[in-house]
Short mmCIF file of C-alpha atoms in Angstrom, two decimals:
data_model
loop_
_atom_site.label_atom_id
_atom_site.label_comp_id
_atom_site.label_asym_id
_atom_site.label_seq_id
_atom_site.Cartn_x
_atom_site.Cartn_y
_atom_site.Cartn_z
CA MET A 3 288.77 177.55 188.57
CA SER A 4 290.31 175.67 191.48
CA SER A 5 289.11 178.30 193.96
CA LEU A 6 285.56 178.04 192.60
CA LEU A 7 285.76 174.28 193.02
CA ALA A 8 287.34 174.47 196.49
CA ASN A 9 284.71 176.94 197.70
CA ARG A 10 281.86 174.85 196.25
CA TYR A 11 280.74 177.29 193.58
CA VAL A 12 281.09 174.47 191.04
CA ASN A 13 281.53 170.72 191.11
CA GLU A 14 283.89 168.48 189.14
CA ASN A 15 281.30 168.07 186.38
CA TYR A 16 281.53 171.80 185.65
CA ILE A 17 285.31 171.63 185.19
CA GLN A 18 284.93 168.61 182.90
CA ALA A 19 282.24 170.41 180.88
CA ILE A 20 284.68 173.27 180.24
CA LYS A 21 287.35 170.82 179.10
CA ASP A 22 284.92 168.94 176.87
CA SER A 23 283.58 172.16 175.36
CA THR A 24 287.11 173.41 174.69
CA VAL A 25 287.91 170.20 172.81
CA SER A 26 284.66 170.42 170.82
CA ASN A 27 284.41 174.17 170.20
CA GLY A 28 287.88 175.58 170.78
CA PRO A 29 288.65 178.34 173.28
CA TYR A 30 285.46 180.34 172.71
CA TYR A 31 286.00 182.08 176.03
CA ILE A 32 289.04 184.21 175.08
CA LEU A 33 287.85 187.75 175.84
CA ALA A 34 290.86 189.86 174.96
CA PRO A 35 294.53 189.32 174.22
CA GLY A 36 295.91 187.51 177.25
CA VAL A 37 292.53 187.07 178.98
CA ALA A 38 290.16 184.10 179.04
CA MET A 39 286.96 183.44 180.95
CA PRO A 40 286.36 179.68 180.95
CA HIS A 41 282.79 178.76 181.81
CA ALA A 42 280.10 176.20 181.14
CA ARG A 43 276.32 176.14 181.23
CA PRO A 44 274.72 176.39 184.69
CA GLU A 45 273.24 172.89 184.48
CA CYS A 46 276.73 171.42 183.99
CA GLY A 47 277.56 171.78 187.68
CA ALA A 48 277.40 175.45 188.68
CA LEU A 49 276.20 175.53 192.28
CA LYS A 50 276.46 179.28 193.03
CA THR A 51 277.23 182.41 191.04
CA GLY A 52 280.81 183.60 191.41
CA MET A 53 284.04 184.63 189.73
CA SER A 54 287.68 183.89 190.37
CA LEU A 55 290.89 185.47 189.10
CA THR A 56 293.95 183.38 188.36
CA LEU A 57 297.21 184.97 187.31
CA LEU A 58 299.27 182.37 185.43
CA ARG A 59 303.02 182.21 185.99
CA GLN A 60 303.49 181.12 182.38
CA ASP A 61 301.27 182.06 179.47
CA VAL A 62 299.06 179.27 178.13
CA GLN A 63 298.50 179.16 174.39
CA PHE A 64 295.21 177.59 173.27
CA THR A 65 295.68 178.08 169.53
CA ASP A 66 298.41 179.12 167.14
CA GLU A 67 296.57 182.41 166.63
CA ASP A 68 296.31 183.59 170.24
CA ASP A 69 299.14 185.40 172.00
CA GLY A 70 298.90 183.25 175.08
CA ILE A 71 296.67 183.63 178.10
CA LYS A 72 298.01 185.13 181.32
CA LEU A 73 294.80 185.93 183.19
CA LEU A 74 291.98 183.43 183.71
CA ILE A 75 288.67 184.73 184.97
CA GLY A 76 286.70 181.75 186.20
CA LEU A 77 282.94 182.13 185.95
CA SER A 78 280.23 180.14 187.64
CA ALA A 79 276.63 181.11 186.95
CA ALA A 80 273.93 179.30 188.88
CA ASP A 81 271.33 180.50 186.36
CA SER A 82 271.23 182.24 183.00
CA ASP A 83 270.77 185.79 184.36
CA SER A 84 272.50 186.41 187.70
CA HIS A 85 275.97 186.97 186.24
CA ILE A 86 275.05 189.44 183.47
CA GLY A 87 275.86 192.60 185.44
CA ALA A 88 279.28 191.30 186.47
CA ILE A 89 280.13 190.36 182.88
CA GLN A 90 279.08 193.80 181.63
CA ALA A 91 281.29 195.53 184.21
CA LEU A 92 284.16 193.20 183.38
CA SER A 93 283.76 193.84 179.65
CA GLU A 94 283.92 197.59 180.20
CA LEU A 95 287.06 197.12 182.28
CA LEU A 96 288.77 195.02 179.61
CA CYS A 97 287.95 197.59 176.91
CA GLU A 98 290.17 200.12 178.68
CA GLU A 99 293.60 199.48 177.15
CA ASP A 100 295.53 200.88 180.12
CA ILE A 101 293.58 198.74 182.59
CA LEU A 102 293.99 195.63 180.45
CA ALA A 103 297.73 196.29 180.18
CA ALA A 104 297.97 196.76 183.96
CA LEU A 105 296.07 193.53 184.61
CA LEU A 106 298.36 191.60 182.28
CA ALA A 107 301.44 193.16 183.89
CA ALA A 108 300.29 192.31 187.42
CA GLU A 109 302.65 190.12 189.38
CA SER A 110 300.34 188.98 192.15
CA GLU A 111 296.70 188.44 192.83
CA LYS A 112 296.87 191.40 195.24
CA ASP A 113 298.00 193.54 192.28
CA LEU A 114 294.97 192.31 190.32
CA ALA A 115 292.60 193.18 193.15
CA ASP A 116 294.17 196.64 193.55
CA ILE A 117 293.87 197.39 189.81
CA ILE A 118 290.23 196.33 189.75
CA ALA A 119 289.45 198.31 192.91
CA ARG A 120 291.00 201.49 191.41
CA ALA A 121 289.07 201.06 188.16
#
């Protein structure tokens, strides 16, 4: 999310909205084992539509039930529709077990980009 903030895709309010929503609703944005896509509503501070990939050095565990998150996919949607195609493509990618395993085994953000480009 820091790259979305640094590149002015979101403002600080957006980050706070994600934190507040996580406290209120739990980590609703876990997409697959090891993968989460934190996001908030467009009116919470999304300035432009974009995505970011963050490979965590250490897994982050949100609940006792999850296995720990290694890959964060930051999402900023400036409106309710513009990001739908990207989410559909991402969902298809994460449904492929070999691609998901490769993403979670990646050791650098270049590795992530290469895996996605090959898929």
